[in-house]
Coordinates of C-alpha atoms in Angstrom, one line a residue:
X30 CA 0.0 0.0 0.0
X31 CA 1.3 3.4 -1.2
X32 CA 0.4 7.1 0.0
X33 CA -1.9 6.9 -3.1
X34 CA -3.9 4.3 -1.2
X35 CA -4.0 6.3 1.8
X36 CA -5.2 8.7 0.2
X37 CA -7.9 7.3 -1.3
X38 CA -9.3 5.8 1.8
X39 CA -9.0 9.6 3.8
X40 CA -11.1 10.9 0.6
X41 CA -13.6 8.5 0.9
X42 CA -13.8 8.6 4.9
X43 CA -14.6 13.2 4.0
X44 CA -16.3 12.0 1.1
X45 CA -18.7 9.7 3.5
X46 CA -19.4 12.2 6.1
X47 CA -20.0 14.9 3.5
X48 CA -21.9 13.3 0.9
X49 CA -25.1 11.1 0.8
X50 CA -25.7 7.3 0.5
X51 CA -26.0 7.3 -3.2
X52 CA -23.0 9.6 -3.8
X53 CA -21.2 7.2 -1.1
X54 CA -21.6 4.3 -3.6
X55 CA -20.6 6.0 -6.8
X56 CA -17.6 7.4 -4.4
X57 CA -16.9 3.5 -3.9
X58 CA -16.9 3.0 -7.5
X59 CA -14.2 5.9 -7.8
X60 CA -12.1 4.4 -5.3
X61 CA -12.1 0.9 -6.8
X62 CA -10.6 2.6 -10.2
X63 CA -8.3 4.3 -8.2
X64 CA -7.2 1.1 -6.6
X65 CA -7.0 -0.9 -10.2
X66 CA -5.1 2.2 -11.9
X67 CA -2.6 2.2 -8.8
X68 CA -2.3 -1.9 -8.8
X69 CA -1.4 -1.6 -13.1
X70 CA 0.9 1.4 -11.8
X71 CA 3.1 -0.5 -9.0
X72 CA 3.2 -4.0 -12.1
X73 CA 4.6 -1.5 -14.8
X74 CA 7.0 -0.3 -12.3

């Protein structure tokens, strides 16, 4: 896990306590990109 991850999950934590449910899940969606872009990232390097 990289900072990039970290940082992800304290977006999604504000994101949570701002937002509502349904922008919660597309938030979720967001953050599983994130997580697949950042997993192809750390393979090519």
């Amino acid at each position: 896990m990289s900072i990039v991850a970290r940082m992800a999950v304290v977006c999604l934590i504000r994101v949570a306590e701002t937002w509502s449910a349904f922008n919660v899940v597309s938030g979720v969606l967001l953050a599983v990109l994130l997580v697949v872009v950042a997993f192809r990232v750390t393979r090519r390097r």
